[in-house]
Amino acid sequence: MKTIIILWVGASMAACLSCSDFLDVKPTNSGDSQSSIQTAADAQVIINGLMRSMTSSDYYGRNFIMYGDAKGGDLTIASQGRGLDPLYTFNHTVTANSYSGFWTQLYESILQVNNLLENIDRLEQEGTTDDFSTYKGLALTARALIYFDLVRLYGKAYTDDPASYGVPNITATLEAAAQPLRATVAENYTQILADLIAAAPLLPKTPTNGYLNYYANKALQARVNLYMGDHAAALSAAEEIINDKVYTLYENEAWTGSWKTPFGTESIFELGIFPNEGDLGSASLGFYLRRLAHGAPTAAGWFMASDYFLERLGEDQDDVRWGVMDQDESETPRLGSCYKYSGSVALEGDGKSTNTAVNIKVIRLSEVYLIAAEAALPTDPGLAASYLNAIRKRSPNLSPATAATITLDMILDERSKELFAEGHRFFDMIRLNRSITFNDDFGGITVPHREKTIDRSFYKTVLPISQDEINANPGIEAQQNPGYSGQ
């Protein structure tokens, strides 16, 4: 943790500076982290810097989304050595392929949030006339999202063992020598929900492109409660979003085109990616998922859809979601390359000067409907079927679900088809205690670090705390995730 503290001041200043052109404002005093926030305009700069930090390649810009699908069985690889294949092969140790960038990047963002919140509290106590309530709501909601992602990476599923180790709960700025230890998964989730509940009334109920708003907060509440198995709370939050109708689902004919449209009618929380800010180019999600050499020789075709996913989507050849799939590098016809992050199979992007600067849709209304379906299923299968059918209709030749036919497997399959390459599949399978089978035979690769089929009892379904972090915070070594000690 010490390494994070040392990096904090520089990281926060860089985040502010990276956004100055976009906002055309600067902190009153960018040189002193304790007094750099004096006005609401300064808080806006920090928030914009926070949103920018979330587009890092170590977070939503690439690796976090790839983590959720590469490990979930919906993606496969043709060969090793192209990039990020340890996510697929589970080749993780404390000293190699630990993906410690998750830990560092996400905690830097949390410290950015904590500094903002403490400065807001200071200014309010001093009697400022500026209204900081929206910024406080944004910061708390962002902190909840980041902690939710951290505990899913480093802790067991809440539905598996809530008393097991999660991640350190840090809700205040720390002294440079501080070495906080891990909280439990349950304690992490308690903090996540506390932040979300405190933030909700502070946020606007209108769309705020590129930022979190009230409905993004409610969607996160729905998602978190679903992961906890609290179906009533998940359904309540999801239904508020659906019933308020601020966001609307795409009709079938508009679904494919929505990926080349920033901030569409389904997009509840979308991170802006701009050519001069956050565009990862040949290291972007678009390049990792498109066909080998498509559009540029550096497009290496790192990941493609597994046979299992294509069989699922192939239940209906008229499914509109085929519209973002195109031929992969296989010699046989196989639409295994995903173009969500290229805008279209024609590499149109989403209206910017480069086709790799495509926004990241973090929360979509379609996910909210699927949360509502899963949450309603135990008590009201008919209601669950109605929510599921709102998304299932994207497969026009499949029979609608009914109270008699709907199952959890049907909902899980629909989540796979709708949310493909958006970072959900692995976490869905783990929280629901499902086995994951990998399409290793597609490329004929050898994978010595895991079995072909795993479940959440496999210790590498959570990441190790890296050796660098242990060196900086020795007390956390005794809290290393099981299976990684002594590596």
Tab-separated table of C-alpha atoms in Angstrom:
chain	number	residue	atom	x	y	z
A	1	MET	CA	0.000	0.000	0.000
A	2	LYS	CA	2.943	2.302	0.638
A	3	THR	CA	3.703	2.379	-3.063
A	4	ILE	CA	0.211	3.695	-3.709
A	5	ILE	CA	0.540	6.470	-1.154
A	6	ILE	CA	3.835	7.617	-2.631
A	7	LEU	CA	2.304	7.814	-6.088
A	8	TRP	CA	-0.854	9.604	-4.988
A	9	VAL	CA	0.075	13.281	-5.299
A	10	GLY	CA	1.654	12.889	-8.717
A	11	ALA	CA	-1.180	10.730	-9.959
A	12	SER	CA	-3.854	13.153	-8.830
A	13	MET	CA	-2.093	16.092	-10.450
A	14	ALA	CA	-1.611	14.172	-13.693
A	15	ALA	CA	-5.263	13.219	-13.697
A	16	CYS	CA	-6.253	16.855	-13.349
A	17	LEU	CA	-3.892	18.037	-16.047
A	18	SER	CA	-5.032	15.367	-18.505
A	19	CYS	CA	-8.519	16.801	-18.384
A	20	SER	CA	-7.774	20.523	-18.378
A	21	ASP	CA	-8.346	20.958	-22.103
A	22	PHE	CA	-11.670	19.188	-21.919
A	23	LEU	CA	-12.966	21.184	-18.977
A	24	ASP	CA	-11.089	24.430	-19.591
A	25	VAL	CA	-10.617	24.818	-15.831
A	26	LYS	CA	-7.656	24.229	-13.525
A	27	PRO	CA	-7.338	23.626	-9.781
A	28	THR	CA	-6.829	26.772	-7.738
A	29	ASN	CA	-3.606	25.287	-6.344
A	30	SER	CA	-2.460	22.171	-8.162
A	31	GLY	CA	0.726	21.908	-6.141
A	32	ASP	CA	-0.689	21.122	-2.700
A	33	SER	CA	-2.990	18.124	-2.402
A	34	GLN	CA	-4.376	19.373	0.899
A	35	SER	CA	-5.536	22.729	-0.477
A	36	SER	CA	-5.868	22.163	-4.216
A	37	ILE	CA	-9.665	22.022	-4.005
A	38	GLN	CA	-11.111	25.405	-3.143
A	39	THR	CA	-14.146	25.697	-5.415
A	40	ALA	CA	-16.740	23.559	-7.149
A	41	ALA	CA	-14.805	24.076	-10.379
A	42	ASP	CA	-11.755	22.496	-8.742
A	43	ALA	CA	-13.861	19.517	-7.648
A	44	GLN	CA	-15.077	19.147	-11.237
A	45	VAL	CA	-11.467	18.863	-12.412
A	46	ILE	CA	-10.769	16.116	-9.887
A	47	ILE	CA	-13.921	14.214	-10.860
A	48	ASN	CA	-13.014	14.442	-14.517
A	49	GLY	CA	-9.547	13.188	-13.702
A	50	LEU	CA	-11.107	10.294	-11.820
A	51	MET	CA	-13.245	9.335	-14.829
A	52	ARG	CA	-10.141	9.528	-16.986
A	53	SER	CA	-8.211	7.239	-14.626
A	54	MET	CA	-10.950	4.631	-14.965
A	55	THR	CA	-10.154	4.344	-18.690
A	56	SER	CA	-6.623	3.117	-17.926
A	57	SER	CA	-5.498	-0.078	-19.660
A	58	ASP	CA	-5.315	-1.558	-16.154
A	59	TYR	CA	-9.016	-0.908	-15.610
A	60	TYR	CA	-12.032	-0.400	-17.869
A	61	GLY	CA	-9.859	0.706	-20.763
A	62	ARG	CA	-8.922	-2.938	-21.341
A	63	ASN	CA	-7.716	-5.381	-18.696
A	64	PHE	CA	-10.707	-5.489	-16.365
A	65	ILE	CA	-13.127	-6.229	-19.185
A	66	MET	CA	-10.769	-8.789	-20.726
A	67	TYR	CA	-10.428	-10.438	-17.297
A	68	GLY	CA	-14.167	-11.021	-17.050
A	69	ASP	CA	-14.508	-12.715	-20.441
A	70	ALA	CA	-11.128	-14.422	-20.909
A	71	LYS	CA	-11.642	-16.244	-17.605
A	72	GLY	CA	-15.345	-16.909	-18.120
A	73	GLY	CA	-15.214	-19.350	-21.028
A	74	ASP	CA	-16.815	-17.055	-23.616
A	75	LEU	CA	-13.438	-16.119	-25.143
A	76	THR	CA	-10.592	-18.323	-26.293
A	77	ILE	CA	-7.152	-17.871	-27.854
A	78	ALA	CA	-5.586	-19.360	-30.972
A	79	SER	CA	-2.038	-19.295	-29.605
A	80	GLN	CA	-0.036	-18.018	-26.674
A	81	GLY	CA	2.293	-15.034	-26.528
A	82	ARG	CA	0.117	-12.405	-28.197
A	83	GLY	CA	-0.834	-10.562	-25.015
A	84	LEU	CA	-2.923	-11.066	-21.860
A	85	ASP	CA	-3.029	-14.828	-22.426
A	86	PRO	CA	-2.176	-15.457	-18.717
A	87	LEU	CA	-5.725	-14.271	-18.027
A	88	TYR	CA	-6.971	-17.192	-20.111
A	89	THR	CA	-4.399	-19.724	-18.910
A	90	PHE	CA	-4.552	-18.601	-15.233
A	91	ASN	CA	-0.776	-18.437	-15.151
A	92	HIS	CA	-0.612	-16.282	-12.011
A	93	THR	CA	1.982	-16.225	-9.239
A	94	VAL	CA	2.938	-13.560	-6.703
A	95	THR	CA	5.958	-12.588	-8.824
A	96	ALA	CA	4.757	-13.182	-12.405
A	97	ASN	CA	1.512	-12.288	-14.164
A	98	SER	CA	-0.066	-11.121	-10.906
A	99	TYR	CA	-1.714	-8.235	-12.769
A	100	SER	CA	-0.783	-5.962	-9.900
A	101	GLY	CA	-1.790	-3.023	-12.076
A	102	PHE	CA	-5.358	-3.670	-10.948
A	103	TRP	CA	-4.385	-3.135	-7.306
A	104	THR	CA	-2.237	-0.066	-7.985
A	105	GLN	CA	-4.564	1.659	-10.449
A	106	LEU	CA	-7.742	1.100	-8.479
A	107	TYR	CA	-6.255	2.162	-5.149
A	108	GLU	CA	-4.798	5.280	-6.737
A	109	SER	CA	-8.335	6.111	-7.857
A	110	ILE	CA	-9.699	5.432	-4.372
A	111	LEU	CA	-7.121	7.736	-2.818
A	112	GLN	CA	-8.106	10.384	-5.344
A	113	VAL	CA	-11.718	10.000	-4.173
A	114	ASN	CA	-10.775	10.118	-0.501
A	115	ASN	CA	-8.733	13.287	-0.962
A	116	LEU	CA	-11.656	14.951	-2.746
A	117	LEU	CA	-14.151	13.948	-0.058
A	118	GLU	CA	-11.923	15.197	2.760
A	119	ASN	CA	-11.378	18.526	1.020
A	120	ILE	CA	-15.122	18.915	0.464
A	121	ASP	CA	-15.755	18.204	4.142
A	122	ARG	CA	-13.126	20.790	5.079
A	123	LEU	CA	-14.636	23.453	2.846
A	124	GLU	CA	-18.149	22.765	4.114
A	125	GLN	CA	-16.958	23.086	7.697
A	126	GLU	CA	-15.323	26.389	6.758
A	127	GLY	CA	-18.685	27.640	5.491
A	128	THR	CA	-18.153	27.601	1.721
A	129	THR	CA	-21.032	28.907	-0.365
A	130	ASP	CA	-20.287	26.464	-3.226
A	131	ASP	CA	-22.549	23.444	-3.565
A	132	PHE	CA	-20.432	20.281	-3.542
A	133	SER	CA	-23.266	17.769	-3.097
A	134	THR	CA	-23.150	16.382	-6.645
A	135	TYR	CA	-19.375	15.944	-6.487
A	136	LYS	CA	-19.686	14.153	-3.177
A	137	GLY	CA	-22.302	11.832	-4.700
A	138	LEU	CA	-20.113	11.163	-7.724
A	139	ALA	CA	-17.082	10.425	-5.565
A	140	LEU	CA	-18.930	8.055	-3.230
A	141	THR	CA	-20.516	6.182	-6.122
A	142	ALA	CA	-17.176	5.864	-7.903
A	143	ARG	CA	-15.547	4.576	-4.730
A	144	ALA	CA	-18.287	1.974	-4.378
A	145	LEU	CA	-17.809	0.792	-7.959
A	146	ILE	CA	-14.031	0.590	-7.583
A	147	TYR	CA	-14.251	-1.358	-4.328
A	148	PHE	CA	-16.813	-3.699	-5.871
A	149	ASP	CA	-14.394	-4.428	-8.709
A	150	LEU	CA	-11.443	-4.848	-6.335
A	151	VAL	CA	-13.177	-7.321	-4.049
A	152	ARG	CA	-14.300	-9.377	-7.047
A	153	LEU	CA	-10.696	-9.594	-8.257
A	154	TYR	CA	-9.031	-10.401	-4.940
A	155	GLY	CA	-11.763	-11.920	-2.782
A	156	LYS	CA	-14.073	-14.885	-2.961
A	157	ALA	CA	-17.663	-14.431	-4.066
A	158	TYR	CA	-19.974	-13.085	-1.358
A	159	THR	CA	-22.201	-16.118	-1.989
A	160	ASP	CA	-19.196	-18.390	-1.359
A	161	ASP	CA	-17.513	-17.103	1.800
A	162	PRO	CA	-18.285	-13.550	2.978
A	163	ALA	CA	-16.008	-14.021	6.005
A	164	SER	CA	-12.922	-14.602	3.836
A	165	TYR	CA	-10.393	-11.899	3.045
A	166	GLY	CA	-11.415	-9.139	0.689
A	167	VAL	CA	-9.324	-5.989	0.220
A	168	PRO	CA	-8.243	-3.180	2.574
A	169	ASN	CA	-11.109	-0.772	3.258
A	170	ILE	CA	-9.566	2.694	2.941
A	171	THR	CA	-12.012	5.565	3.299
A	172	ALA	CA	-9.626	8.327	4.362
A	173	THR	CA	-6.260	9.604	3.184
A	174	LEU	CA	-3.406	7.788	4.902
A	175	GLU	CA	-0.011	8.644	6.263
A	176	ALA	CA	2.857	7.596	3.998
A	177	ALA	CA	3.888	4.849	6.416
A	178	ALA	CA	0.398	3.365	6.743
A	179	GLN	CA	0.119	-0.363	6.010
A	180	PRO	CA	-3.584	-1.269	6.147
A	181	LEU	CA	-4.580	-4.927	6.204
A	182	ARG	CA	-7.354	-6.715	4.354
A	183	ALA	CA	-10.961	-6.457	5.460
A	184	THR	CA	-13.400	-9.310	4.947
A	185	VAL	CA	-15.532	-9.662	1.836
A	186	ALA	CA	-18.584	-8.880	3.985
A	187	GLU	CA	-16.968	-5.705	5.332
A	188	ASN	CA	-16.134	-4.604	1.784
A	189	TYR	CA	-19.717	-5.100	0.649
A	190	THR	CA	-21.020	-3.238	3.708
A	191	GLN	CA	-18.830	-0.253	2.776
A	192	ILE	CA	-19.864	-0.457	-0.887
A	193	LEU	CA	-23.565	-0.325	-0.038
A	194	ALA	CA	-23.043	2.426	2.550
A	195	ASP	CA	-21.348	4.600	-0.072
A	196	LEU	CA	-24.048	3.935	-2.650
A	197	ILE	CA	-26.908	4.665	-0.269
A	198	ALA	CA	-25.285	7.872	0.995
A	199	ALA	CA	-24.570	9.039	-2.550
A	200	ALA	CA	-27.905	8.371	-4.249
A	201	PRO	CA	-29.877	11.420	-3.025
A	202	LEU	CA	-26.984	13.720	-3.976
A	203	LEU	CA	-26.983	12.792	-7.661
A	204	PRO	CA	-28.992	14.156	-10.597
A	205	LYS	CA	-31.732	12.065	-12.192
A	206	THR	CA	-30.928	13.277	-15.685
A	207	PRO	CA	-28.433	11.641	-18.079
A	208	THR	CA	-24.917	12.965	-17.475
A	209	ASN	CA	-22.786	11.758	-20.360
A	210	GLY	CA	-19.468	10.394	-19.176
A	211	TYR	CA	-20.340	10.665	-15.483
A	212	LEU	CA	-22.189	8.699	-12.836
A	213	ASN	CA	-25.717	9.826	-11.994
A	214	TYR	CA	-28.596	8.682	-9.776
A	215	TYR	CA	-29.552	5.826	-12.105
A	216	ALA	CA	-25.973	4.601	-12.422
A	217	ASN	CA	-25.916	4.514	-8.634
A	218	LYS	CA	-29.186	2.544	-8.560
A	219	ALA	CA	-27.892	0.154	-11.220
A	220	LEU	CA	-24.830	-0.480	-9.086
A	221	GLN	CA	-27.073	-1.085	-6.086
A	222	ALA	CA	-28.987	-3.630	-8.170
A	223	ARG	CA	-25.776	-5.308	-9.325
A	224	VAL	CA	-24.184	-5.430	-5.866
A	225	ASN	CA	-27.295	-6.792	-4.194
A	226	LEU	CA	-27.626	-9.443	-6.895
A	227	TYR	CA	-24.065	-10.564	-6.201
A	228	MET	CA	-24.942	-10.754	-2.507
A	229	GLY	CA	-28.013	-12.863	-3.193
A	230	ASP	CA	-30.377	-10.157	-1.906
A	231	HIS	CA	-32.916	-10.537	-4.679
A	232	ALA	CA	-35.543	-8.236	-3.171
A	233	ALA	CA	-33.142	-5.293	-2.940
A	234	ALA	CA	-31.728	-5.988	-6.405
A	235	LEU	CA	-35.205	-6.100	-7.930
A	236	SER	CA	-36.319	-2.911	-6.184
A	237	ALA	CA	-33.345	-0.934	-7.496
A	238	ALA	CA	-33.636	-2.374	-11.015
A	239	GLU	CA	-37.360	-1.697	-11.246
A	240	GLU	CA	-36.939	1.928	-10.226
A	241	ILE	CA	-34.670	2.453	-13.231
A	242	ILE	CA	-36.984	0.561	-15.587
A	243	ASN	CA	-40.160	2.249	-14.389
A	244	ASP	CA	-38.760	5.781	-14.452
A	245	LYS	CA	-38.079	5.372	-18.215
A	246	VAL	CA	-35.225	7.863	-18.381
A	247	TYR	CA	-33.402	5.233	-20.446
A	248	THR	CA	-34.958	3.010	-23.115
A	249	LEU	CA	-33.991	-0.288	-24.718
A	250	TYR	CA	-32.943	-0.361	-28.346
A	251	GLU	CA	-35.278	-1.902	-30.854
A	252	ASN	CA	-33.743	-4.810	-32.745
A	253	GLU	CA	-32.958	-2.784	-35.840
A	254	ALA	CA	-30.996	-0.234	-33.775
A	255	TRP	CA	-28.979	-2.592	-31.575
A	256	THR	CA	-25.979	-3.166	-33.866
A	257	GLY	CA	-25.679	0.515	-34.744
A	258	SER	CA	-25.681	1.474	-31.061
A	259	TRP	CA	-22.041	0.429	-30.784
A	260	LYS	CA	-20.983	3.250	-33.092
A	261	THR	CA	-23.124	5.732	-31.154
A	262	PRO	CA	-21.724	7.310	-27.974
A	263	PHE	CA	-24.119	7.909	-25.083
A	264	GLY	CA	-27.140	6.158	-26.573
A	265	THR	CA	-30.553	5.595	-24.996
A	266	GLU	CA	-29.443	2.441	-23.144
A	267	SER	CA	-26.184	3.818	-21.787
A	268	ILE	CA	-26.521	4.508	-18.059
A	269	PHE	CA	-22.802	4.873	-17.371
A	270	GLU	CA	-20.357	5.223	-20.242
A	271	LEU	CA	-16.725	6.252	-20.032
A	272	GLY	CA	-15.617	8.608	-22.768
A	273	ILE	CA	-12.505	7.629	-24.748
A	274	PHE	CA	-11.009	10.429	-26.840
A	275	PRO	CA	-8.217	10.366	-29.445
A	276	ASN	CA	-5.946	12.476	-27.258
A	277	GLU	CA	-7.180	11.116	-23.934
A	278	GLY	CA	-7.318	7.415	-23.227
A	279	ASP	CA	-7.108	6.096	-26.791
A	280	LEU	CA	-4.972	2.980	-26.419
A	281	GLY	CA	-4.606	2.477	-30.158
A	282	SER	CA	-3.078	-0.925	-30.891
A	283	ALA	CA	-3.395	-1.781	-27.174
A	284	SER	CA	-7.143	-1.060	-27.093
A	285	LEU	CA	-10.041	-3.418	-26.555
A	286	GLY	CA	-10.926	-3.035	-30.210
A	287	PHE	CA	-7.522	-4.360	-31.290
A	288	TYR	CA	-7.611	-7.224	-28.793
A	289	LEU	CA	-10.934	-8.498	-30.111
A	290	ARG	CA	-10.912	-7.807	-33.852
A	291	ARG	CA	-9.614	-10.194	-36.495
A	292	LEU	CA	-5.892	-10.735	-37.098
A	293	ALA	CA	-4.473	-7.821	-39.163
A	294	HIS	CA	-7.923	-6.302	-39.761
A	295	GLY	CA	-7.466	-2.584	-40.384
A	296	ALA	CA	-3.803	-2.636	-39.379
A	297	PRO	CA	-0.989	-5.213	-39.370
A	298	THR	CA	-0.638	-4.686	-35.611
A	299	ALA	CA	-4.141	-6.055	-34.971
A	300	ALA	CA	-3.011	-9.446	-33.670
A	301	GLY	CA	-6.375	-11.122	-33.064
A	302	TRP	CA	-5.543	-11.830	-29.430
A	303	PHE	CA	-8.945	-13.179	-28.340
A	304	MET	CA	-12.001	-14.545	-30.105
A	305	ALA	CA	-15.310	-16.100	-29.182
A	306	SER	CA	-15.233	-19.655	-27.908
A	307	ASP	CA	-17.142	-22.406	-29.698
A	308	TYR	CA	-19.388	-22.563	-26.635
A	309	PHE	CA	-20.398	-18.931	-26.955
A	310	LEU	CA	-20.978	-19.247	-30.708
A	311	GLU	CA	-23.191	-22.294	-30.131
A	312	ARG	CA	-25.215	-20.258	-27.648
A	313	LEU	CA	-25.598	-17.304	-29.995
A	314	GLY	CA	-26.217	-19.743	-32.857
A	315	GLU	CA	-29.508	-20.860	-31.337
A	316	ASP	CA	-30.935	-18.168	-33.619
A	317	GLN	CA	-29.087	-17.217	-36.790
A	318	ASP	CA	-31.228	-14.073	-36.962
A	319	ASP	CA	-30.146	-12.870	-33.515
A	320	VAL	CA	-29.341	-9.175	-33.953
A	321	ARG	CA	-26.195	-9.589	-31.864
A	322	TRP	CA	-24.492	-11.323	-34.766
A	323	GLY	CA	-24.225	-7.807	-36.124
A	324	VAL	CA	-21.101	-7.059	-34.077
A	325	MET	CA	-19.446	-10.388	-34.931
A	326	ASP	CA	-17.236	-11.032	-37.958
A	327	GLN	CA	-14.935	-13.667	-39.401
A	328	ASP	CA	-11.959	-14.507	-37.192
A	329	GLU	CA	-8.637	-15.924	-38.346
A	330	SER	CA	-9.949	-19.492	-38.701
A	331	GLU	CA	-9.889	-21.013	-42.157
A	332	THR	CA	-13.424	-22.277	-41.686
A	333	PRO	CA	-16.273	-19.729	-41.640
A	334	ARG	CA	-16.529	-18.633	-38.037
A	335	LEU	CA	-17.846	-15.294	-36.772
A	336	GLY	CA	-15.639	-15.260	-33.705
A	337	SER	CA	-14.272	-11.705	-33.705
A	338	CYS	CA	-16.151	-9.079	-31.690
A	339	TYR	CA	-16.393	-5.492	-32.949
A	340	LYS	CA	-18.217	-3.745	-30.115
A	341	TYR	CA	-15.102	-1.677	-29.411
A	342	SER	CA	-14.405	-0.909	-33.064
A	343	GLY	CA	-17.866	0.605	-33.571
A	344	SER	CA	-18.788	-1.851	-36.317
A	345	VAL	CA	-17.396	-4.702	-38.386
A	346	ALA	CA	-16.415	-1.979	-40.883
A	347	LEU	CA	-14.230	-0.327	-38.186
A	348	GLU	CA	-16.332	2.855	-38.114
A	349	GLY	CA	-15.546	3.708	-34.497
A	350	ASP	CA	-18.078	5.884	-32.680
A	351	GLY	CA	-17.699	9.157	-34.529
A	352	LYS	CA	-14.190	10.181	-33.518
A	353	SER	CA	-11.047	10.559	-35.617
A	354	THR	CA	-9.727	7.112	-34.665
A	355	ASN	CA	-11.654	3.844	-34.602
A	356	THR	CA	-9.938	2.756	-31.391
A	357	ALA	CA	-11.192	5.690	-29.303
A	358	VAL	CA	-14.535	3.995	-28.703
A	359	ASN	CA	-16.386	4.688	-25.460
A	360	ILE	CA	-16.684	1.959	-22.833
A	361	LYS	CA	-20.286	1.184	-21.894
A	362	VAL	CA	-19.934	0.191	-18.239
A	363	ILE	CA	-23.636	-0.056	-17.336
A	364	ARG	CA	-26.400	-0.564	-19.892
A	365	LEU	CA	-30.144	-0.748	-19.408
A	366	SER	CA	-30.182	-4.264	-20.869
A	367	GLU	CA	-28.142	-5.462	-17.893
A	368	VAL	CA	-30.682	-3.869	-15.552
A	369	TYR	CA	-33.488	-5.865	-17.205
A	370	LEU	CA	-31.466	-9.055	-16.831
A	371	ILE	CA	-30.794	-8.255	-13.166
A	372	ALA	CA	-34.528	-7.747	-12.683
A	373	ALA	CA	-35.251	-11.087	-14.368
A	374	GLU	CA	-32.808	-12.995	-12.156
A	375	ALA	CA	-33.893	-11.198	-9.003
A	376	ALA	CA	-37.611	-11.807	-9.654
A	377	LEU	CA	-37.213	-15.481	-10.590
A	378	PRO	CA	-37.383	-17.044	-7.086
A	379	THR	CA	-40.662	-15.340	-6.157
A	380	ASP	CA	-42.399	-14.331	-9.405
A	381	PRO	CA	-41.382	-16.373	-12.484
A	382	GLY	CA	-43.950	-14.595	-14.643
A	383	LEU	CA	-42.473	-11.202	-13.869
A	384	ALA	CA	-38.990	-12.617	-14.418
A	385	ALA	CA	-40.062	-13.890	-17.838
A	386	SER	CA	-41.390	-10.476	-18.851
A	387	TYR	CA	-38.077	-8.808	-18.013
A	388	LEU	CA	-36.102	-11.545	-19.725
A	389	ASN	CA	-38.220	-11.367	-22.872
A	390	ALA	CA	-37.457	-7.663	-23.243
A	391	ILE	CA	-33.882	-8.770	-24.026
A	392	ARG	CA	-34.582	-12.266	-25.413
A	393	LYS	CA	-36.551	-10.697	-28.280
A	394	ARG	CA	-33.165	-9.887	-29.819
A	395	SER	CA	-33.328	-13.545	-30.855
A	396	PRO	CA	-36.565	-13.217	-32.852
A	397	ASN	CA	-36.879	-16.920	-33.672
A	398	LEU	CA	-36.682	-18.115	-30.076
A	399	SER	CA	-39.903	-18.696	-28.177
A	400	PRO	CA	-40.570	-16.154	-25.434
A	401	ALA	CA	-39.984	-17.345	-21.895
A	402	THR	CA	-43.033	-18.024	-19.735
A	403	ALA	CA	-43.556	-18.534	-16.025
A	404	ALA	CA	-43.503	-22.270	-16.733
A	405	THR	CA	-40.378	-22.352	-18.911
A	406	ILE	CA	-38.045	-19.712	-17.509
A	407	THR	CA	-34.950	-20.984	-15.690
A	408	LEU	CA	-31.821	-19.474	-14.198
A	409	ASP	CA	-29.826	-21.125	-16.989
A	410	MET	CA	-31.962	-19.306	-19.552
A	411	ILE	CA	-31.218	-15.975	-17.868
A	412	LEU	CA	-27.521	-16.796	-17.584
A	413	ASP	CA	-27.379	-17.684	-21.296
A	414	GLU	CA	-29.035	-14.395	-22.158
A	415	ARG	CA	-26.553	-12.486	-20.033
A	416	SER	CA	-23.768	-14.216	-21.958
A	417	LYS	CA	-25.218	-13.260	-25.347
A	418	GLU	CA	-26.133	-9.695	-24.455
A	419	LEU	CA	-23.097	-8.771	-22.353
A	420	PHE	CA	-20.440	-10.602	-24.373
A	421	ALA	CA	-17.012	-8.913	-24.170
A	422	GLU	CA	-18.266	-6.489	-21.497
A	423	GLY	CA	-16.531	-8.193	-18.566
A	424	HIS	CA	-19.360	-10.078	-16.822
A	425	ARG	CA	-19.220	-13.790	-17.687
A	426	PHE	CA	-16.530	-14.974	-15.252
A	427	PHE	CA	-18.037	-13.139	-12.312
A	428	ASP	CA	-21.505	-14.506	-13.152
A	429	MET	CA	-20.223	-18.076	-13.217
A	430	ILE	CA	-18.306	-17.669	-9.960
A	431	ARG	CA	-21.097	-16.004	-7.982
A	432	LEU	CA	-23.586	-18.662	-9.157
A	433	ASN	CA	-21.124	-21.501	-8.458
A	434	ARG	CA	-21.120	-22.769	-12.043
A	435	SER	CA	-18.348	-24.728	-13.702
A	436	ILE	CA	-16.386	-23.008	-16.479
A	437	THR	CA	-15.138	-25.074	-19.423
A	438	PHE	CA	-12.475	-23.594	-21.681
A	439	ASN	CA	-12.191	-24.009	-25.434
A	440	ASP	CA	-8.490	-24.981	-25.303
A	441	ASP	CA	-8.815	-27.316	-28.289
A	442	PHE	CA	-9.683	-24.370	-30.564
A	443	GLY	CA	-6.022	-23.434	-30.849
A	444	GLY	CA	-4.638	-26.718	-29.628
A	445	ILE	CA	-2.728	-24.931	-26.876
A	446	THR	CA	-1.276	-26.545	-23.763
A	447	VAL	CA	-2.472	-25.056	-20.486
A	448	PRO	CA	-0.542	-26.465	-17.502
A	449	HIS	CA	-1.818	-23.903	-14.983
A	450	ARG	CA	-5.466	-24.992	-14.804
A	451	GLU	CA	-7.757	-27.841	-15.810
A	452	LYS	CA	-10.004	-27.620	-18.860
A	453	THR	CA	-12.986	-27.260	-16.492
A	454	ILE	CA	-12.802	-25.325	-13.233
A	455	ASP	CA	-15.144	-23.975	-10.578
A	456	ARG	CA	-14.757	-21.482	-7.769
A	457	SER	CA	-12.901	-23.996	-5.595
A	458	PHE	CA	-9.854	-23.474	-7.864
A	459	TYR	CA	-7.562	-21.110	-5.969
A	460	LYS	CA	-6.563	-19.106	-9.038
A	461	THR	CA	-10.094	-17.792	-9.510
A	462	VAL	CA	-8.848	-14.942	-7.303
A	463	LEU	CA	-5.639	-13.040	-7.989
A	464	PRO	CA	-2.613	-13.112	-5.692
A	465	ILE	CA	-1.423	-10.113	-3.750
A	466	SER	CA	1.764	-9.258	-5.647
A	467	GLN	CA	5.219	-9.546	-4.138
A	468	ASP	CA	5.797	-5.821	-4.663
A	469	GLU	CA	2.783	-5.042	-2.486
A	470	ILE	CA	3.945	-7.520	0.166
A	471	ASN	CA	7.388	-5.901	0.169
A	472	ALA	CA	5.798	-2.505	0.787
A	473	ASN	CA	3.274	-3.838	3.296
A	474	PRO	CA	4.756	-6.956	4.987
A	475	GLY	CA	1.774	-7.486	7.261
A	476	ILE	CA	-0.390	-8.409	4.309
A	477	GLU	CA	1.761	-11.465	3.511
A	478	ALA	CA	-0.035	-13.421	6.231
A	479	GLN	CA	-3.295	-12.579	4.435
A	480	GLN	CA	-2.184	-13.877	1.026
A	481	ASN	CA	-4.888	-15.709	-0.901
A	482	PRO	CA	-4.746	-19.490	-0.319
A	483	GLY	CA	-2.567	-21.423	-2.751
A	484	TYR	CA	-0.194	-18.565	-3.540
A	485	SER	CA	1.926	-18.590	-0.379
A	486	GLY	CA	5.522	-19.634	-0.899
A	487	GLN	CA	5.485	-19.040	-4.665
